[in-house]
mmCIF file of C-alpha atoms in Angstrom:
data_model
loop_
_atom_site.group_PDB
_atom_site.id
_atom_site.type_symbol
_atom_site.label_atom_id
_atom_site.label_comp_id
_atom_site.label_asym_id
_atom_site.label_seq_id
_atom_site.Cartn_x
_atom_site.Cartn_y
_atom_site.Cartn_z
ATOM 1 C CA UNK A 12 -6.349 52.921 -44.013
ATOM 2 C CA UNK A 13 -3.344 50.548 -44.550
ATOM 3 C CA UNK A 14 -0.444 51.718 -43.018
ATOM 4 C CA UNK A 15 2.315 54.243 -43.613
ATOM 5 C CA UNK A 16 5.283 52.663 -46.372
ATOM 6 C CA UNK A 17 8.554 54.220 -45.998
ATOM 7 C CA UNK A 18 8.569 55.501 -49.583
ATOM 8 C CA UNK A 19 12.273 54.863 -50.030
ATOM 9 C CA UNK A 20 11.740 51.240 -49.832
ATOM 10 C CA UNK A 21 10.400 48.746 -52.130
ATOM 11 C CA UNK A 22 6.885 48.216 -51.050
ATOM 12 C CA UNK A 23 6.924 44.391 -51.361
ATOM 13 C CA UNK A 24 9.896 44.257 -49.067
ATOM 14 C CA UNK A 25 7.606 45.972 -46.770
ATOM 15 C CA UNK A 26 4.746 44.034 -47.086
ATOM 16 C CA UNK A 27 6.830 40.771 -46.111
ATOM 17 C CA UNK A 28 8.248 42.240 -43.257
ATOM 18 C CA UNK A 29 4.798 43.226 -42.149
ATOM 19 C CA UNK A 30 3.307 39.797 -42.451
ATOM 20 C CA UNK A 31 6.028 38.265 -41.301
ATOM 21 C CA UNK A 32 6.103 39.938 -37.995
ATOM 22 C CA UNK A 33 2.356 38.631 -37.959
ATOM 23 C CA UNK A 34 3.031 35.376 -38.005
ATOM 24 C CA UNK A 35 6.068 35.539 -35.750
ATOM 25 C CA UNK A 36 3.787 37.232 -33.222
ATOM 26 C CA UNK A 37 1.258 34.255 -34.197
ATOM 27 C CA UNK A 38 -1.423 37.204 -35.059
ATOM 28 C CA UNK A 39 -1.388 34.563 -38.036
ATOM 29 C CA UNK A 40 -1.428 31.346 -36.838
ATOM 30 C CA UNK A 41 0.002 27.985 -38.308
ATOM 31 C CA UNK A 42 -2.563 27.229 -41.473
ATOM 32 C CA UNK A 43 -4.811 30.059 -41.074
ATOM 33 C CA UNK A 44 -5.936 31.688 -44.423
ATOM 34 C CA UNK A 45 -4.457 34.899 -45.457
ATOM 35 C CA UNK A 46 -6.868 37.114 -46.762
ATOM 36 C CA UNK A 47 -6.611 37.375 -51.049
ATOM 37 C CA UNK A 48 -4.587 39.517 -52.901
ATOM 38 C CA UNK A 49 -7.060 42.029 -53.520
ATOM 39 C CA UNK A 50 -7.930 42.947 -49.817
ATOM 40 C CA UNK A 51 -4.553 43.024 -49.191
ATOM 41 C CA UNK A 52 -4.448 45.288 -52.109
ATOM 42 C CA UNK A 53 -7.472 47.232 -50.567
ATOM 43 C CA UNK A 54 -6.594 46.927 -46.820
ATOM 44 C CA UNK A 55 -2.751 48.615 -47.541
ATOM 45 C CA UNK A 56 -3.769 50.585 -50.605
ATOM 46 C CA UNK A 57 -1.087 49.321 -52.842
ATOM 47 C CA UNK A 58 -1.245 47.695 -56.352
ATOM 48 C CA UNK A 59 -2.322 43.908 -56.341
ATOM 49 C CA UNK A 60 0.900 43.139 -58.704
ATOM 50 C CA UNK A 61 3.009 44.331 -55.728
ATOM 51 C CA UNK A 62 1.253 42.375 -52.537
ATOM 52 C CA UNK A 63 1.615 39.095 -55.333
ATOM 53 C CA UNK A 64 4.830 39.905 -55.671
ATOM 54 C CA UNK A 65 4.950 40.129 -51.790
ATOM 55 C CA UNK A 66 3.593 36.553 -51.207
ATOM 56 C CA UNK A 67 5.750 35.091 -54.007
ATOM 57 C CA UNK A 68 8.866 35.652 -52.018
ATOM 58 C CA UNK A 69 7.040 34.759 -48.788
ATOM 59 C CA UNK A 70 6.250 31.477 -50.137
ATOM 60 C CA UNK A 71 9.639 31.075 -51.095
ATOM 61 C CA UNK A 72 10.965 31.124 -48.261
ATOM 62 C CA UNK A 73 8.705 28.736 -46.451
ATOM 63 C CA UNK A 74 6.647 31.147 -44.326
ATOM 64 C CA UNK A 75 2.974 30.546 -46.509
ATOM 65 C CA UNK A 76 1.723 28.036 -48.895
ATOM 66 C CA UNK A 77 -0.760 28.001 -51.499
ATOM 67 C CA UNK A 78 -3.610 25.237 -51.812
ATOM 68 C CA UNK A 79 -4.707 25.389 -55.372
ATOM 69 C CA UNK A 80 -7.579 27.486 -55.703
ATOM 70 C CA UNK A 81 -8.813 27.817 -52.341
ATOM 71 C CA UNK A 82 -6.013 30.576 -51.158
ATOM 72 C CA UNK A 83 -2.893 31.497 -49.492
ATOM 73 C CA UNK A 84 -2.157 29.573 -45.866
ATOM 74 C CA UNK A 85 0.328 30.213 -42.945
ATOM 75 C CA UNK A 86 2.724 27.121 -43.319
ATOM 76 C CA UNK A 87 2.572 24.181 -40.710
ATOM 77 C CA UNK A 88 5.715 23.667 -40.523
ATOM 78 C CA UNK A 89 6.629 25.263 -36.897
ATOM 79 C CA UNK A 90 10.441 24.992 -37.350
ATOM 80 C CA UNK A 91 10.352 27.088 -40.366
ATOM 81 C CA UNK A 92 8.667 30.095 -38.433
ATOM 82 C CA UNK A 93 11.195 29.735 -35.692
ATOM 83 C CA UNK A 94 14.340 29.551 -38.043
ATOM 84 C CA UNK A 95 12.658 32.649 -39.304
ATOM 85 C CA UNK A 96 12.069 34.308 -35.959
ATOM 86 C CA UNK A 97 15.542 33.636 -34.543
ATOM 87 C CA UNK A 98 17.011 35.081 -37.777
ATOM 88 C CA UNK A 99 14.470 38.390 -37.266
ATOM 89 C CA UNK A 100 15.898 38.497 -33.423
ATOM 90 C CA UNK A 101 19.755 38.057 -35.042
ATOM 91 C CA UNK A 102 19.434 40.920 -37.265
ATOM 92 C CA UNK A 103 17.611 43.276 -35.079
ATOM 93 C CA UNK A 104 20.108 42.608 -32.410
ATOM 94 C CA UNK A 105 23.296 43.397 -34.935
ATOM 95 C CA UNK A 106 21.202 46.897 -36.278
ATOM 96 C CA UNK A 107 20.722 47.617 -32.145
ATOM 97 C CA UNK A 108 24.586 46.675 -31.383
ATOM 98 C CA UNK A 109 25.421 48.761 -34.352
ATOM 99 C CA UNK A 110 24.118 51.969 -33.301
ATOM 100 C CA UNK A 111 25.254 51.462 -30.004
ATOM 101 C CA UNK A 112 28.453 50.844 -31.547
ATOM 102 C CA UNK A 113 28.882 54.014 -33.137
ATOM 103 C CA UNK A 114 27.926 55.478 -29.822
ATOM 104 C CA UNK A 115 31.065 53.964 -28.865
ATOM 105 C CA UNK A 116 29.614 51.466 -26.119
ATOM 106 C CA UNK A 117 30.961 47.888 -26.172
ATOM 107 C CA UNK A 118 29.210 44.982 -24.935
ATOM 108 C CA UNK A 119 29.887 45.070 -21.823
ATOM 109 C CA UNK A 120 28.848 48.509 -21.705
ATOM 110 C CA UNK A 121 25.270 47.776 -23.703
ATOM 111 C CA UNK A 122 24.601 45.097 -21.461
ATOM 112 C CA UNK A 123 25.378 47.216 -18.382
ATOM 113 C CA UNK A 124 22.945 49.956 -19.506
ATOM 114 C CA UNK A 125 20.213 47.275 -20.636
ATOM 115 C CA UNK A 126 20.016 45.864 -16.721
ATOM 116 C CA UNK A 127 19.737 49.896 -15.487
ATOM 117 C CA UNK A 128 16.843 50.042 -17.668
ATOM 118 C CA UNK A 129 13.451 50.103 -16.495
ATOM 119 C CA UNK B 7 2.852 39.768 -71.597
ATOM 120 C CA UNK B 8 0.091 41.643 -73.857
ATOM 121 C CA UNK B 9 0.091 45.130 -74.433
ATOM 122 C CA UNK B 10 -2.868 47.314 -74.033
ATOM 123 C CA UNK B 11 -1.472 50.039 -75.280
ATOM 124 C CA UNK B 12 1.440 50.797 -76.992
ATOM 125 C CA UNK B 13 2.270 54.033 -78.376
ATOM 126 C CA UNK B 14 4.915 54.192 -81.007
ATOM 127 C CA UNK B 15 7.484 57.209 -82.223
ATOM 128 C CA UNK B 16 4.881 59.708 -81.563
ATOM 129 C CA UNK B 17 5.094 63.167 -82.442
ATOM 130 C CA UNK B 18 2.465 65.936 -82.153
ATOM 131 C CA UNK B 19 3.106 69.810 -82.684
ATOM 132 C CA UNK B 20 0.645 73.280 -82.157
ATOM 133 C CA UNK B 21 1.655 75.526 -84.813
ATOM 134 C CA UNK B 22 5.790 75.428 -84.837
ATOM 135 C CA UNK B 23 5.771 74.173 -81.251
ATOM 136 C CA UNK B 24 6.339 70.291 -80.912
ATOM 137 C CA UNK B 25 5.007 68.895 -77.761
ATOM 138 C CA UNK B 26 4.942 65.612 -78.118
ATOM 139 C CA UNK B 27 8.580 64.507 -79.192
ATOM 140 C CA UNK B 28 9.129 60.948 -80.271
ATOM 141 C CA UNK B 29 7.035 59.423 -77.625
ATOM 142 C CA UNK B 30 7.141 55.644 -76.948
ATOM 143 C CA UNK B 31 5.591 54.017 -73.910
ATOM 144 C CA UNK B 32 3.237 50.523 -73.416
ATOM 145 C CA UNK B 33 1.161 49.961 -70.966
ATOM 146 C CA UNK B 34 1.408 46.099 -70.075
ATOM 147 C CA UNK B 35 -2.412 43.863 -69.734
ATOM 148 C CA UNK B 36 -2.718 44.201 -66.093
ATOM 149 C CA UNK B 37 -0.608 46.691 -64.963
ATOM 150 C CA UNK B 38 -1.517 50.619 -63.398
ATOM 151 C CA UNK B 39 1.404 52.831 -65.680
ATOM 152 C CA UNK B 40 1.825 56.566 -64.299
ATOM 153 C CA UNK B 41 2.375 59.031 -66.932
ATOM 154 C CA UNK B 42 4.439 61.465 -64.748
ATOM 155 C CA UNK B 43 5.343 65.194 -65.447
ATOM 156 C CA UNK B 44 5.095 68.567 -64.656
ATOM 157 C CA UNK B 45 2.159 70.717 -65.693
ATOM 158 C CA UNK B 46 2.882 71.870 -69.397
ATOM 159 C CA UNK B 47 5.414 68.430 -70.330
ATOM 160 C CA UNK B 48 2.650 66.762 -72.890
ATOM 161 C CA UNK B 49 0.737 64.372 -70.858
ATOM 162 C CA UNK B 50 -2.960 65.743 -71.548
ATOM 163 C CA UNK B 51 -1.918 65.870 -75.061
ATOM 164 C CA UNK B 52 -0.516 62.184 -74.804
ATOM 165 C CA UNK B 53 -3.801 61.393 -73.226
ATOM 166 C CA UNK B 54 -5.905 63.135 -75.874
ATOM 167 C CA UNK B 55 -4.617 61.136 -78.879
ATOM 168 C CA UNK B 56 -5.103 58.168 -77.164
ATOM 169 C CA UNK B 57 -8.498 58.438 -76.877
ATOM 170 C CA UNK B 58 -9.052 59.934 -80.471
ATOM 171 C CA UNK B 59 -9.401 63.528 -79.347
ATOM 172 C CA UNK B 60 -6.533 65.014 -81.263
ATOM 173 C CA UNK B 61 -5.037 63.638 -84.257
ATOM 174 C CA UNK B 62 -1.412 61.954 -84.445
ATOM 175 C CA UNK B 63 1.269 64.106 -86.390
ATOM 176 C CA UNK B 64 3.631 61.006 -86.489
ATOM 177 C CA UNK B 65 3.645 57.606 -84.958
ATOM 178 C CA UNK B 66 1.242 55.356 -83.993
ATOM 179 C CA UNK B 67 -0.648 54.465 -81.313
ATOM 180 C CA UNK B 68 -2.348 51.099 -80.636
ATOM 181 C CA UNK B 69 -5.168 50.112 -78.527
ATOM 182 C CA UNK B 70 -5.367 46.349 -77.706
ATOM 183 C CA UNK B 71 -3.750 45.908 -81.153
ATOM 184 C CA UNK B 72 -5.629 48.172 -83.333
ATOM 185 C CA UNK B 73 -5.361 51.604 -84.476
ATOM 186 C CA UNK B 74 -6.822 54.246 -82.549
ATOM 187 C CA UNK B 75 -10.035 55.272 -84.142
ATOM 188 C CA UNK B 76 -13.669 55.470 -83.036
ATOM 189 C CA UNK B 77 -13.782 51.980 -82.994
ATOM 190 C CA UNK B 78 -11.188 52.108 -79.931
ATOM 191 C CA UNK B 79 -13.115 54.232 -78.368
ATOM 192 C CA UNK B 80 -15.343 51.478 -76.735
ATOM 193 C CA UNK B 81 -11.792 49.927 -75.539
ATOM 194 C CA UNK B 82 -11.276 52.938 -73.344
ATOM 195 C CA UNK B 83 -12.627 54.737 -70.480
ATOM 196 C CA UNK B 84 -11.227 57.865 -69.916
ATOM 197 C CA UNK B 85 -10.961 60.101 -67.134
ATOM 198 C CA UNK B 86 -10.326 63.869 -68.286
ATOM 199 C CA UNK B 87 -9.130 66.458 -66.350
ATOM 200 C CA UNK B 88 -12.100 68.672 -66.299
ATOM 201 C CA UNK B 89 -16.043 67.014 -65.988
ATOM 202 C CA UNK B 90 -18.363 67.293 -68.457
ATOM 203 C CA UNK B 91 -21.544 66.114 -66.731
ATOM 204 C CA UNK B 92 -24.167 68.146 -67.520
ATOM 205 C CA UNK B 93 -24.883 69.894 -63.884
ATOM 206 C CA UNK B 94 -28.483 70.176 -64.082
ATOM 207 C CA UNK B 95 -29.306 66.160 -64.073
ATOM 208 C CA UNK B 96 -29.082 64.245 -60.918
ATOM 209 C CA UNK B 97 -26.920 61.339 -60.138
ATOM 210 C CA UNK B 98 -29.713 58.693 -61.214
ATOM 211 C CA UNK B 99 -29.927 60.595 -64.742
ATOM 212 C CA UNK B 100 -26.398 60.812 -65.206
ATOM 213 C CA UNK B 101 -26.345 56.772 -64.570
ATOM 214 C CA UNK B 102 -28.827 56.193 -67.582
ATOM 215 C CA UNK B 103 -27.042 58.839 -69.599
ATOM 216 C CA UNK B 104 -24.083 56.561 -69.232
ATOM 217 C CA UNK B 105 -25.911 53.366 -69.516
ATOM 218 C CA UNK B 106 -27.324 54.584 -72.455
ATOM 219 C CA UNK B 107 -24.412 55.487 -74.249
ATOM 220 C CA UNK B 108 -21.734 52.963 -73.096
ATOM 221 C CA UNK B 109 -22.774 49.484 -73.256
ATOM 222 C CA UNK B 110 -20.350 48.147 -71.120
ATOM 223 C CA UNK B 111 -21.094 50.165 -68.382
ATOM 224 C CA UNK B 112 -21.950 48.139 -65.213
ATOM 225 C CA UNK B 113 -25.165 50.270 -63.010
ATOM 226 C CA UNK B 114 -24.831 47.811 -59.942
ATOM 227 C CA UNK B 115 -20.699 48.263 -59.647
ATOM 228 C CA UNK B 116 -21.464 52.123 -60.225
ATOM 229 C CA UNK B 117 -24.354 51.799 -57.880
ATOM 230 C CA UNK B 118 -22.385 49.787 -55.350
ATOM 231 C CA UNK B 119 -19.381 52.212 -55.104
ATOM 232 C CA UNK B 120 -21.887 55.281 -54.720
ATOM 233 C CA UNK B 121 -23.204 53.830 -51.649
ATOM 234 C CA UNK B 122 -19.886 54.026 -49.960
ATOM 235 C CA UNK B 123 -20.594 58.228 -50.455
ATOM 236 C CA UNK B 124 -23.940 58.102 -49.304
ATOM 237 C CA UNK B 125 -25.328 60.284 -51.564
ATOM 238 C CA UNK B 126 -28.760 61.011 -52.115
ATOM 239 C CA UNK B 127 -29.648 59.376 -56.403
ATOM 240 C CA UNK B 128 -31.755 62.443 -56.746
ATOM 241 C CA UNK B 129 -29.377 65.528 -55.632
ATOM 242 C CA UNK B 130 -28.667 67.100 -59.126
ATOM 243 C CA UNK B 131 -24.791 67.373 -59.965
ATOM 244 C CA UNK B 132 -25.013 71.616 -59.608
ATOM 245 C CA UNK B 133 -25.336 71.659 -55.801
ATOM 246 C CA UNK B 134 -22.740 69.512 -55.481
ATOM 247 C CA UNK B 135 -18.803 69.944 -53.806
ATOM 248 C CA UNK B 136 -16.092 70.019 -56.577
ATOM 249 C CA UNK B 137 -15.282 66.675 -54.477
ATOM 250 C CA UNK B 138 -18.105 65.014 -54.613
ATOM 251 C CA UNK B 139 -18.472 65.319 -58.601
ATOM 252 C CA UNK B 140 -14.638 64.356 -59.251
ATOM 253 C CA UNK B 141 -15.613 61.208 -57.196
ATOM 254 C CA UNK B 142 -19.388 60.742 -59.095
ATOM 255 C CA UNK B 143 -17.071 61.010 -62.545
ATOM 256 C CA UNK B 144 -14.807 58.407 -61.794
ATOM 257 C CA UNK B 145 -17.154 55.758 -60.261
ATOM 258 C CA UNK B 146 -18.763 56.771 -63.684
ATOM 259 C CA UNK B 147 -15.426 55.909 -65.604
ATOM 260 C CA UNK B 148 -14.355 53.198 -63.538
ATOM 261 C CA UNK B 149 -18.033 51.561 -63.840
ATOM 262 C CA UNK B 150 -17.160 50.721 -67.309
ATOM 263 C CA UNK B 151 -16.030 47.313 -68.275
ATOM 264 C CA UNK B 152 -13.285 48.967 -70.342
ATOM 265 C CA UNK B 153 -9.813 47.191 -71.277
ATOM 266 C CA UNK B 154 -7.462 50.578 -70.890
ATOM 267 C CA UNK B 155 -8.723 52.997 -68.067
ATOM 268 C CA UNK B 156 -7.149 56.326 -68.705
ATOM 269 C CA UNK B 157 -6.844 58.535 -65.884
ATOM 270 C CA UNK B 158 -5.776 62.641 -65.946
ATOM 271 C CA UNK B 159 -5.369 63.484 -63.083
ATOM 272 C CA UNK B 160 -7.582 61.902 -60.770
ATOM 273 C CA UNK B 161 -6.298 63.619 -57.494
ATOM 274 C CA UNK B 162 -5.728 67.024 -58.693
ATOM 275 C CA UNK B 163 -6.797 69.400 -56.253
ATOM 276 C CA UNK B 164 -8.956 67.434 -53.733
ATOM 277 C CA UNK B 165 -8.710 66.799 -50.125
ATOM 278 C CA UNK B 166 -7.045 64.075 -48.852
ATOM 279 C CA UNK B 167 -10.070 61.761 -47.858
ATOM 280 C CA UNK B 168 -11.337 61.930 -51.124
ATOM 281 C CA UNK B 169 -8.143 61.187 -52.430
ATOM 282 C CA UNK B 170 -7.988 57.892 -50.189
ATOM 283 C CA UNK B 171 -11.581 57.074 -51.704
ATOM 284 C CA UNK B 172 -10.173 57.890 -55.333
ATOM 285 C CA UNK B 173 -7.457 55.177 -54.584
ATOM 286 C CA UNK B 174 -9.577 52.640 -53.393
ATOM 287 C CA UNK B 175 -12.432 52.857 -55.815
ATOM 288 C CA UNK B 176 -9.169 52.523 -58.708
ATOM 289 C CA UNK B 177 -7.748 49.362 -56.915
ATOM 290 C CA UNK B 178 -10.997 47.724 -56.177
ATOM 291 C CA UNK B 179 -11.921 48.119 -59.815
ATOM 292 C CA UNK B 180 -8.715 47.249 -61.451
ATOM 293 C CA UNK B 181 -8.680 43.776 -62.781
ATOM 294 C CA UNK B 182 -5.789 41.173 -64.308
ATOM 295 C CA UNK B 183 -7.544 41.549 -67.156
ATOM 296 C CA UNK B 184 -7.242 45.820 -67.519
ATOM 297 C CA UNK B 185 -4.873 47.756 -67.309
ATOM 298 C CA UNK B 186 -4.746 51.830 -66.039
ATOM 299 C CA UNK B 187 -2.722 54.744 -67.293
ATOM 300 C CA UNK B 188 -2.662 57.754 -65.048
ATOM 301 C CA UNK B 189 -1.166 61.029 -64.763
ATOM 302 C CA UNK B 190 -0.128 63.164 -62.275
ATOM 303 C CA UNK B 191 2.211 66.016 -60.615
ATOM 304 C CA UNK B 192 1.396 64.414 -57.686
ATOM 305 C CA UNK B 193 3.686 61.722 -57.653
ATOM 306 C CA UNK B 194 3.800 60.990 -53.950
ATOM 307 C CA UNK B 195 0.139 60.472 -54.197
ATOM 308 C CA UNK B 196 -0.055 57.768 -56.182
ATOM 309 C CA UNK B 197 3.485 55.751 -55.529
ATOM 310 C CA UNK B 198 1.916 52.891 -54.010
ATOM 311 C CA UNK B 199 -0.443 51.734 -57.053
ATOM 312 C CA UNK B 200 1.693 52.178 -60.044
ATOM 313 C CA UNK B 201 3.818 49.211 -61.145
ATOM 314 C CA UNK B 202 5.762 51.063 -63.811
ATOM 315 C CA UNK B 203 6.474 54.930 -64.175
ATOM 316 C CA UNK B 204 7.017 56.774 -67.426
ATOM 317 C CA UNK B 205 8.714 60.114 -66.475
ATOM 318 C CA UNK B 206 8.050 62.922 -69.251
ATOM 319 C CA UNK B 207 9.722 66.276 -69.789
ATOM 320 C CA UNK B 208 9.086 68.419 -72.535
ATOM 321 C CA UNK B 209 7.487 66.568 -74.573
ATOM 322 C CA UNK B 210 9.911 63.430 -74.411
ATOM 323 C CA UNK B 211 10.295 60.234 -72.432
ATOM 324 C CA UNK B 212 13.492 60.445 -69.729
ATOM 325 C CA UNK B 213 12.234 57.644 -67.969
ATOM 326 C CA UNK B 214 10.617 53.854 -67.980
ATOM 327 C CA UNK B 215 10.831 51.667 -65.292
ATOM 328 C CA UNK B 216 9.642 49.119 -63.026
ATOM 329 C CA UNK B 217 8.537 51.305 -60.119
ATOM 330 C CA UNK B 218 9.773 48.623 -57.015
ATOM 331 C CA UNK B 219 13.415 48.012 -59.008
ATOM 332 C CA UNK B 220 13.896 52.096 -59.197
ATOM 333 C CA UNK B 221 13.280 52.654 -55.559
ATOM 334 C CA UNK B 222 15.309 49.611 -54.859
ATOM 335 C CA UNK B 223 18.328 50.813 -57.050
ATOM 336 C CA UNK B 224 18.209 54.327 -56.014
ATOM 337 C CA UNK B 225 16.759 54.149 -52.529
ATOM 338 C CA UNK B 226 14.533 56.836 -53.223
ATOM 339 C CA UNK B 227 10.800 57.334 -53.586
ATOM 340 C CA UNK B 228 10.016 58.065 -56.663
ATOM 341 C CA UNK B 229 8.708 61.569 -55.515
ATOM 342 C CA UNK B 230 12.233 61.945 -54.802
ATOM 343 C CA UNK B 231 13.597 59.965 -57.843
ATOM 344 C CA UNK B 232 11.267 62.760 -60.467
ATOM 345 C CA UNK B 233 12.491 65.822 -58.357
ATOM 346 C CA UNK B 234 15.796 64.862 -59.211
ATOM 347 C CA UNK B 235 15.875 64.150 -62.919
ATOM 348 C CA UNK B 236 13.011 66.561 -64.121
#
């Protein structure tokens, strides 16, 4: 049921990073329906206020729209799920160069141990 | 926003000991409030003069706008700690028991969220798990069209699949238009459904947030967050 929520975290946060890693892996697909708040509510066993709150800042950003009373959609608008899938790939890539960072490996060196890897 | 329930500068002592200290809390139309504190801080108490069971030493407390009385009562469906089902009926009795005394109680919703336990209408309430009557009593309490659900303790002591089935049958009844207050030592437990928490320690309020802007301002669950301050 649901899925595990790091409990030091603000659960919305969570919730956008989870659907947006759904549409970036096109699991939701340009104008497909979401499912409503409550079985979101239901499916990850969190408060309704908290998955609205979720969509709310998903919507601002461009990722979902809303079509008056008939639900919550996956936005058409390809560029803005590829500005936000770069931006994913950006900051992923600065928390990976970080650790390796304080592992005290450079680029060069990262890079060098990323082509020995299987 | 509306306010369900708003309890004001309440006070309530046993003899010379006060345990309820100047308690003031509301519970917003549409929002789950947790009521969170150790065993012994004044929560069941709390819980009792909301729904008219003990008297109010000082204060007030207001149910959709009106003083708590018998009238209230209707307003209210609440959850207590220990059952009081009458173990020698069977499920179907205890459903027209309820029907018969709350008017707002919905059979098909109750009837609907029993099937999910597949349980038997005619197995009588005595040969049942301690489990499997916690969950009959709050399908019973959550069956009820009721403004203010008020919850003690809804998880104490009862395995964790149960306690997934608790959660669920409290989200999938929980409308805009009602609001929950529940208690619980088991904060960790319940984290992920309450909007607001309300930390109490004998007998007083130390805390009352927004549950999402205290984890994100301590980075903390609020397990964590109550093992620190009480």
């Amino acid at each position: 049921m649901g899925f595990n929520f790091n409990g030091n975290v603000p659960i919305y946060l969570q919730i956008i990073e989870r659907i947006k890693l759904q549409i970036i892996r096109k699991e939701l697909v340009p104008g497909q329906k979401l499912p409503s708040v409550r079985d979101l509510s239901l499916q990850y066993s969190v408060n309704p206020n908290t998955v609205q709150k979720a969509l709310a800042e998903l919507e601002s950003l461009g990722l979902i729209f809303t079509e008056r009373t008939n639900g919550k959609f996956v936005t058409l608008d390809e560029s803005a799920i590829k500005r936000e899938t770069e931006r994913t790939i950006e900051q992923k890539l600065n928390e990976f160069c970080c650790s390796m960072a304080e592992l005290g490996l450079d680029k060069s060196e990262i890079i060098k141990k990323l082509n020995e890897k299987e | 926003m509306t306010d369900l329930l708003s309890v004001k500068n309440v006070s309530k002592s046993f003899g010379d000991k006060k345990v309820v200290d100047d308690v003031s809390f509301s519970v917003p139309k549409g929002k789950i409030v947790g009521l969170l504190g150790k065993n012994g801080s004044g929560k069941t108490t709390i819980l009792k003069m909301i729904n008219d069971l003990l008297t109010v030493d000082q204060g007030e407390i207001l149910i959709c706008g009106q003083k708590v009385s018998t009238k209230t009562k209707a307003l209210v469906s609440f959850l207590p700690e220990r059952t009081y089902l009458n173990p020698t009926l069977t499920v179907k009795q205890t459903f027209d028991f309820f029907e018969d005394f709350y008017s707002d109680f919905d059979r098909e919703k109750a009837q609907d969220l029993l099937n999910d336990l597949g349980l038997d209408l005619n197995a009588r309430l005595a040969k049942m798990s301690k489990g499997m009557k916690e969950k009959i009593q709050l399908v019973l309490v959550m069956s009820r069209r009721a403004s203010l659900y008020v919850l003690d303790e809804p998880l104490g002591g009862v395995d964790p699949s149960t306690r997934d089935y608790i959660m669920q049958t409290i989200l999938k009844n929980f409308g805009e238009e009602s609001s929950i207050l529940i208690t619980t030592h088991l904060i960790s437990d319940v984290e992920k459904i309450i909007d607001q928490v309300v930390f109490i320690d004998n007998g007083k309020i130390i805390l009352n947030r927004d549950a999402e802007e205290l984890r994100e301002e301590q980075n903390a669950s609020i397990d964590e967050i109550f093992r620190r301050t009480v």
